[in-house]
Coordinates of C-alpha atoms in Angstrom, one line a residue:
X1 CA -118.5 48.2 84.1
X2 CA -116.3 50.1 81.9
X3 CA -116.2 53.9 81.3
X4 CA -118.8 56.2 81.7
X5 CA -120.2 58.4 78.5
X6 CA -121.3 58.2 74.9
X7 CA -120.3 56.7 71.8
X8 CA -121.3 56.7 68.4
X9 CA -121.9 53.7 66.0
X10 CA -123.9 53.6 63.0
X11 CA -126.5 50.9 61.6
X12 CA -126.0 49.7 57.5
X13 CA -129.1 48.3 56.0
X14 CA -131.5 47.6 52.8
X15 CA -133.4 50.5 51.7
X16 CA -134.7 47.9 49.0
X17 CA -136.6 45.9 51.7
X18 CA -138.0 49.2 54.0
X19 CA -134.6 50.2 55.6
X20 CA -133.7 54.1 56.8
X21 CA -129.9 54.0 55.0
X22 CA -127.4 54.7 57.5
X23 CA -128.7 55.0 60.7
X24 CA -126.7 57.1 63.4
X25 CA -127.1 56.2 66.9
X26 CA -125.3 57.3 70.1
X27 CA -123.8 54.1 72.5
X28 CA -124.3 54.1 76.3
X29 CA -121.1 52.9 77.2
X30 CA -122.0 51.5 80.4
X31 CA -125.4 49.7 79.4
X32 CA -124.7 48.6 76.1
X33 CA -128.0 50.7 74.4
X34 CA -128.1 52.6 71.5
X35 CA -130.3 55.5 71.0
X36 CA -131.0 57.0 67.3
X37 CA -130.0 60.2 66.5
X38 CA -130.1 60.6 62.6
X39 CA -130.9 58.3 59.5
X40 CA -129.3 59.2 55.7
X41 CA -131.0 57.1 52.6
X42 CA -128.2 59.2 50.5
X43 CA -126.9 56.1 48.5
X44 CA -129.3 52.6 48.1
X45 CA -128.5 49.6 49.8
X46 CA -125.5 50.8 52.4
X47 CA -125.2 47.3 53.5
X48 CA -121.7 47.5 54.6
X49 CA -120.0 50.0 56.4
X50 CA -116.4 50.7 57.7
X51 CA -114.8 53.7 60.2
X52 CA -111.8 55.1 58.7
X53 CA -109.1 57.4 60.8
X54 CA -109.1 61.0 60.8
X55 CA -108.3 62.9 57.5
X56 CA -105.8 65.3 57.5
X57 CA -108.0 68.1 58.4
X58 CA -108.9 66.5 61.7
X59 CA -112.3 64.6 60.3
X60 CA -113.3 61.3 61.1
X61 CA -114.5 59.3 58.0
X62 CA -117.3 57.1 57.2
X63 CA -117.1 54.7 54.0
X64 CA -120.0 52.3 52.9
X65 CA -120.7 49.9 49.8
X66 CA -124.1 50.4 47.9
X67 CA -125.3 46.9 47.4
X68 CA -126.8 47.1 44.0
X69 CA -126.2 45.6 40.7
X70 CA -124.6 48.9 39.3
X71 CA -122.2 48.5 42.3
X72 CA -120.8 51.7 44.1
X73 CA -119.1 53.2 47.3
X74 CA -119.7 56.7 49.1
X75 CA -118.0 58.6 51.8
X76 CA -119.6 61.0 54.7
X77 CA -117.7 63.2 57.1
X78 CA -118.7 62.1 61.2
X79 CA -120.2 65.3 62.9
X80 CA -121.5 66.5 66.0
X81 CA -125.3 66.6 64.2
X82 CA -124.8 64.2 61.3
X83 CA -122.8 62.8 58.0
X84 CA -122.3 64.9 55.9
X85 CA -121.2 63.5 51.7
X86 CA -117.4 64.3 51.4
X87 CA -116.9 63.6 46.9
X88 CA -119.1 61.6 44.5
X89 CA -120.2 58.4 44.6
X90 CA -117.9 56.4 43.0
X91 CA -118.9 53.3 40.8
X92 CA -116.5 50.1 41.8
X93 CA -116.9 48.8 38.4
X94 CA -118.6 45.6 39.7
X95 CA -121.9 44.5 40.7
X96 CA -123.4 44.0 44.5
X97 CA -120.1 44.8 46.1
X98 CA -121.0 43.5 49.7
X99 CA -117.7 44.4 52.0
X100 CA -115.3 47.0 52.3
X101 CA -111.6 47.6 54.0
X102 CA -109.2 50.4 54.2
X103 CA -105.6 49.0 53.1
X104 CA -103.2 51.0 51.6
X105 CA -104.6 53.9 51.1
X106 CA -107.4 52.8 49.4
X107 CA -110.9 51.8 49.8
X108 CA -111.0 47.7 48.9
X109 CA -114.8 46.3 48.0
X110 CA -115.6 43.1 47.6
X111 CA -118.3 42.7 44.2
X112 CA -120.5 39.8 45.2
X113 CA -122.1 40.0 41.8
X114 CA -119.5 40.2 39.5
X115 CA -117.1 38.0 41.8
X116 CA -114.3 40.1 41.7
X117 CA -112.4 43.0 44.0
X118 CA -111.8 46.6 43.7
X119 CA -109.2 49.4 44.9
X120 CA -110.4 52.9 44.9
X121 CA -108.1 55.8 46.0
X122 CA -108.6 57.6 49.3
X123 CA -108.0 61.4 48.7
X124 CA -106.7 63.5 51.2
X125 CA -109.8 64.6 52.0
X126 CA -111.4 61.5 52.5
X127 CA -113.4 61.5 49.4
X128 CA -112.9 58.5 46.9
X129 CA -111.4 58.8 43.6
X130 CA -112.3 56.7 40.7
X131 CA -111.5 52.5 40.5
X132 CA -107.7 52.0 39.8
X133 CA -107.7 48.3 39.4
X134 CA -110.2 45.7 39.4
X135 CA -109.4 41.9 40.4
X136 CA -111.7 39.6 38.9
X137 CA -111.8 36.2 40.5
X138 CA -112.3 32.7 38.5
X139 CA -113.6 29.3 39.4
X140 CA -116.7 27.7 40.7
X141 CA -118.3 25.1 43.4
X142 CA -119.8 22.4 43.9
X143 CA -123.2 23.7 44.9
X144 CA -124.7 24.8 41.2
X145 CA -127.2 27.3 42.5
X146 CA -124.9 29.5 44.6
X147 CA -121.7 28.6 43.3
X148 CA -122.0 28.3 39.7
X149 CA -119.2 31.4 39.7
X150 CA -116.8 33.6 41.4
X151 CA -118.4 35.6 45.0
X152 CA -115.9 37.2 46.4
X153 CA -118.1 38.0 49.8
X154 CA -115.7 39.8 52.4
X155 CA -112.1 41.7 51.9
X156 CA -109.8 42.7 54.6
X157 CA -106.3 44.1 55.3
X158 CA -104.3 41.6 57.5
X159 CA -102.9 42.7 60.4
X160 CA -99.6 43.6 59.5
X161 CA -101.0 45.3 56.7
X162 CA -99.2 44.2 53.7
X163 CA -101.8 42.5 52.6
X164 CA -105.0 41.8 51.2
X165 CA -107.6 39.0 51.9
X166 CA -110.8 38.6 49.5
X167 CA -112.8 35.8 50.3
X168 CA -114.7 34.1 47.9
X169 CA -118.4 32.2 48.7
X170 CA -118.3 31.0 44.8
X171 CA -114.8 29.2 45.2
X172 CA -114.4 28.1 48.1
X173 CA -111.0 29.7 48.3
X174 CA -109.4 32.5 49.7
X175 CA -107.2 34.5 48.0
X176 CA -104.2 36.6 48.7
X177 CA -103.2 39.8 47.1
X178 CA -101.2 43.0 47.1
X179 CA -102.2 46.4 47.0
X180 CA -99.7 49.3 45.2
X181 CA -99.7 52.1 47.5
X182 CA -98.9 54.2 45.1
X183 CA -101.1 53.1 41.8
X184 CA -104.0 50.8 43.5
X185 CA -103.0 48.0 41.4
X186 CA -104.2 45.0 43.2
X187 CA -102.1 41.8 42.8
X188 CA -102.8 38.0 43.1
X189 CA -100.3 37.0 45.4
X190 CA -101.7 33.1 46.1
X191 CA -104.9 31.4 46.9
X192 CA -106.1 28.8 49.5
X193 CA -108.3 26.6 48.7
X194 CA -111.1 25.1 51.0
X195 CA -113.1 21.9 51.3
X196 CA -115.3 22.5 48.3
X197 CA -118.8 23.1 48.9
X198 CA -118.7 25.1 52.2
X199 CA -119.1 28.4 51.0
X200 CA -116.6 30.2 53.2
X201 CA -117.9 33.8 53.5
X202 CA -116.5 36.2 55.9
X203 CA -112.9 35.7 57.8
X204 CA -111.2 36.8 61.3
X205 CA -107.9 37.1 62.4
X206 CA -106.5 35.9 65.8
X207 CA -105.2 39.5 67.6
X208 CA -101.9 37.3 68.0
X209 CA -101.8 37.7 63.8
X210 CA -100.7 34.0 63.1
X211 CA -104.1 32.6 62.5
X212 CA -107.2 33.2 60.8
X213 CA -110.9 31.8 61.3
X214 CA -113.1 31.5 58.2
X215 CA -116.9 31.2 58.6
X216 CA -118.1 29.3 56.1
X217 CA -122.0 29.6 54.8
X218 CA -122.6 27.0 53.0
X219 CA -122.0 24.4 55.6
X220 CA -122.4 25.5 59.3
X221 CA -118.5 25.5 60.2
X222 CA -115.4 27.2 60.9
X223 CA -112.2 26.4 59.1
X224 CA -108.7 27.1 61.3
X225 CA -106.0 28.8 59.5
X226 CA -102.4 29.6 60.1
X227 CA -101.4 33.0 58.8
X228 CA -97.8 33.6 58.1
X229 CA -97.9 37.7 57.5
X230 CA -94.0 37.3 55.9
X231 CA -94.6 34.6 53.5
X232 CA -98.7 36.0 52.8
X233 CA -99.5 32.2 53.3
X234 CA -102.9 30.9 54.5
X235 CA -102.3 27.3 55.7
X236 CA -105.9 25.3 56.9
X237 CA -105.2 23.2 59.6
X238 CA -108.5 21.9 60.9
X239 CA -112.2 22.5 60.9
X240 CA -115.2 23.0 63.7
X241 CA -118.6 22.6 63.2
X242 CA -120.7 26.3 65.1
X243 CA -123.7 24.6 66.2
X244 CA -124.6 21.2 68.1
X245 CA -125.2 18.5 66.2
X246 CA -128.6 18.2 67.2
X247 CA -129.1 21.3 65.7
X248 CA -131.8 21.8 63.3
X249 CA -129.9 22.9 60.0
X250 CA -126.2 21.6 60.7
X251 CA -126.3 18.4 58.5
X252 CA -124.1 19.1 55.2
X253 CA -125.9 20.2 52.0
X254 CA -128.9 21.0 54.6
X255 CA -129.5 25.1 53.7
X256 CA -131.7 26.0 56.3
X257 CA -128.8 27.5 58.4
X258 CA -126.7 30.5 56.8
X259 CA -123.6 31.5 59.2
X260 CA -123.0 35.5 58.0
X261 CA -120.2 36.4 60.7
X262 CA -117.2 35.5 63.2
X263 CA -115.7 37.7 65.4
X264 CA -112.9 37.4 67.7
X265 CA -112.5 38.2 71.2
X266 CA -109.8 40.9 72.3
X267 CA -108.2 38.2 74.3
X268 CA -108.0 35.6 72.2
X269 CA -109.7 33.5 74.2
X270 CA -113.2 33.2 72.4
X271 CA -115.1 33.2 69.0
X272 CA -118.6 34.0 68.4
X273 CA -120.4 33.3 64.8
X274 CA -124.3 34.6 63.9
X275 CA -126.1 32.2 62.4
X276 CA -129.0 33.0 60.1
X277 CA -132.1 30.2 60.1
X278 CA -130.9 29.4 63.3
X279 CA -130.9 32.8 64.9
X280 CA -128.6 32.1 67.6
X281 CA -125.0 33.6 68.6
X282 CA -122.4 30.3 68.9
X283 CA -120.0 30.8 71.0
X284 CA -116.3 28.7 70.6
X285 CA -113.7 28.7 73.2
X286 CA -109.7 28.8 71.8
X287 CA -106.8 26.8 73.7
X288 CA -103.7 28.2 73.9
X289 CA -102.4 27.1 70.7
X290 CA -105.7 29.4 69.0
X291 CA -106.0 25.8 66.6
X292 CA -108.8 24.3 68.6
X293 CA -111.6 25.8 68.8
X294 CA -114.3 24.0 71.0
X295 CA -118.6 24.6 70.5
X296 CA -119.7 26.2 74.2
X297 CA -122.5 27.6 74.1
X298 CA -125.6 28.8 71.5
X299 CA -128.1 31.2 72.6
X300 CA -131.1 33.2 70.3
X301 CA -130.0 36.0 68.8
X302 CA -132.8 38.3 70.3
X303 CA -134.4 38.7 66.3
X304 CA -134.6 36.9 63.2
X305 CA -131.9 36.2 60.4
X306 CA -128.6 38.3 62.0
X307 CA -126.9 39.3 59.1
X308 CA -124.0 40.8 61.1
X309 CA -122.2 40.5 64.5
X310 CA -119.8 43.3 65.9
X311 CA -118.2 43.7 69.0
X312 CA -118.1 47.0 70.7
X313 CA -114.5 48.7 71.2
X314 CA -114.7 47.4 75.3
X315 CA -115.2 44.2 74.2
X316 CA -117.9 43.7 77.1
X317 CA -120.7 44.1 74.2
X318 CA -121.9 42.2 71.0
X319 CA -124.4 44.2 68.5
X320 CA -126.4 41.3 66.2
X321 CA -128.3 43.2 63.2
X322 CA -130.9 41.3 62.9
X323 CA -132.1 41.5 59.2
X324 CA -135.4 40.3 58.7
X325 CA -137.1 41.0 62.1
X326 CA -135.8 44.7 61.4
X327 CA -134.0 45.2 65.0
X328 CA -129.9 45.8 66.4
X329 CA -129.7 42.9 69.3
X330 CA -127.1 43.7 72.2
X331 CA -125.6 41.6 74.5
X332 CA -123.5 41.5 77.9
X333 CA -120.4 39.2 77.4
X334 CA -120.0 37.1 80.6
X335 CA -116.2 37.8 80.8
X336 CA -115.3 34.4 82.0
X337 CA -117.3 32.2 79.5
X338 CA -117.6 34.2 76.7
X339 CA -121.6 33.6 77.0
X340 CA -123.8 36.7 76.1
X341 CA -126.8 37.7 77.7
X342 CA -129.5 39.9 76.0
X343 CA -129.6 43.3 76.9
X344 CA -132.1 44.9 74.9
X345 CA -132.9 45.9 71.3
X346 CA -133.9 49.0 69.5
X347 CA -136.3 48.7 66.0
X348 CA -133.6 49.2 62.5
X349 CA -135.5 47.9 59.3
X350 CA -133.8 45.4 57.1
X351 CA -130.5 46.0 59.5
X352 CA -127.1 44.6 57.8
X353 CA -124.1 45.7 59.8
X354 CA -123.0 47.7 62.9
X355 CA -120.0 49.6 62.9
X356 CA -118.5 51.8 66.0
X357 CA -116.8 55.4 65.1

């Protein structure tokens, strides 16, 4: 079952609520289980991390957000024993940015707090260079207590890469924008707007690139997009509730259910969204149009509260951080139905995200 060897993934979390940092830890390609190697508490509240590609000496880079109301992003060089810093911490001039994407030549956070989206240069070296634009998003939701203002939650490069993608919790909207190579000035481009009150929060492309899957938080559901990379238009063309409806936590305005992620498989053929409250793993199946997706299957997510759902580079394994029960979850992907199966666990403290070097 896949290729013998070891990998290397590392482990975001809170060091506000007892976490180690980043957490290092080597990947047994053929079981699934990860091992820990090293743990950095360099910057506070790395809840987010990303992989970049090699800088021109030859390094492998790791970028990550730091969570807190000041707002900042930090870069390590990947070694054999370790990260080591590469530049300073760099403020993102906004407050609890929560996500982070490479596009452009530039590191792209989303600012929770201050509802609003930053660009910061990517040196040759890897380190970051200070903010060279800030977006700031404007609007508001239905829900008063978590939607009173602008939360950009998650931003991402599409997949041709011309553009941009913040999406925003506080607006029910997503918004399209994009990115100056050369100066990091980030422009609004358009913005799609949701059914208000679901509190979309993080977003997935199709590997075809013509559509897009938004989780939304607010309201247990997915919302079906078509993606049209020439025009940068986000059409929504239909939405699927990601848990039965016997489910405890599914009925609308009910906010004992918190969906964080939704990830893609490499075939196209499945989605899979974590769903906090609920602590289970939904899985969806996709007809061949990718418009339709249908509820399979939901199974526990081997902790409490998974904050984040990743799917290793195979595609045979899915990592849950489970936040709150302070473990990393994996599980074998049955290749036919998409179901996973829990494989094991190893203890991470106030775990937020899982990312694979």
């Amino acid at each position: 079952m896949g290729s013998s060897g070891a990998g290397r993934a590392f482990i975001g979390s809170f060091t506000s609520a007892g976490g180690r940092g980043i957490t290092a830890v080597a990947v047994d390609r053929d079981t699934g289980a990860l091992t820990v190697l090293a743990a950095t508490d360099a910057v506070p509240d790395p809840s987010f991390l990303t992989v970049g590609p090699a800088s021109e000496a030859g390094v492998r880079l790791l970028y990550a957000v730091s969570e807190t109301s000041d707002g900042a992003a930090a870069a390590w060089e990947i070694g054999d024993d370790g990260l080591r810093p590469v530049g300073p911490v760099r403020s993102v001039d906004g407050g609890s940015p929560t996500h982070l994407a490479l596009a452009a030549g530039h590191l792209v956070t989303a600012n929770y707090g201050s509802g609003s989206v930053s660009a910061l240069p990517v040196r040759a070296d890897g380190s970051l260079g200070p903010a060279a634009s800030v977006l700031r998003h404007e609007g508001s939701g239905p829900d008063t207590g978590r939607q009173a203002g602008p939360h950009a939650h998650q931003v991402l490069a599409d997949p041709s890469g011309n553009w941009v993608l913040s999406v925003d919790l506080g607006t029910d909207s997503v918004r399209v924008c994009a990115l100056d190579p050369r100066t990091g000035s980030l422009r609004l481009h358009g913005e799609t707007v949701l059914r208000p009150g679901t509190g979309p929060r993080h977003l997935a492309f199709h590997p075809s690139g013509g559509h897009a899957y938004v989780l939304n938080e607010l309201e247990p559901t997915v919302t079906v997009c078509r993606w049209d990379a020439a025009t940068g238009r986000l059409e929504p063309v239909g939405e699927t509730p990601v848990l039965p409806h016997d489910a405890e936590g599914v009925t609308a305005g009910d906010a004992r259910t918190y969906p964080s992620e939704i990830v893609v498989s490499h075939d196209g053929r499945f989605l899979w969204t974590a769903n906090r409250g609920h602590d289970s793993i939904s899985v969806l199946t996709l007809d061949e149009t990718a418009e339709k997706p249908f509820l399979a299957a939901a199974v526990g997510c081997g902790g409490q509260w998974p904050r984040d759902l990743t799917l290793d580079p195979t595609g045979q394994w899915l990592y849950v951080a489970n936040e709150h029960s302070g473990s990393v979850s994996w599980f074998a992907v049955d290749a036919e139905t998409g179901v996973p199966a829990h494989a094991g666990s190893i203890e991470a403290p106030a775990a937020s995200c899982v990312v694979f070097a």
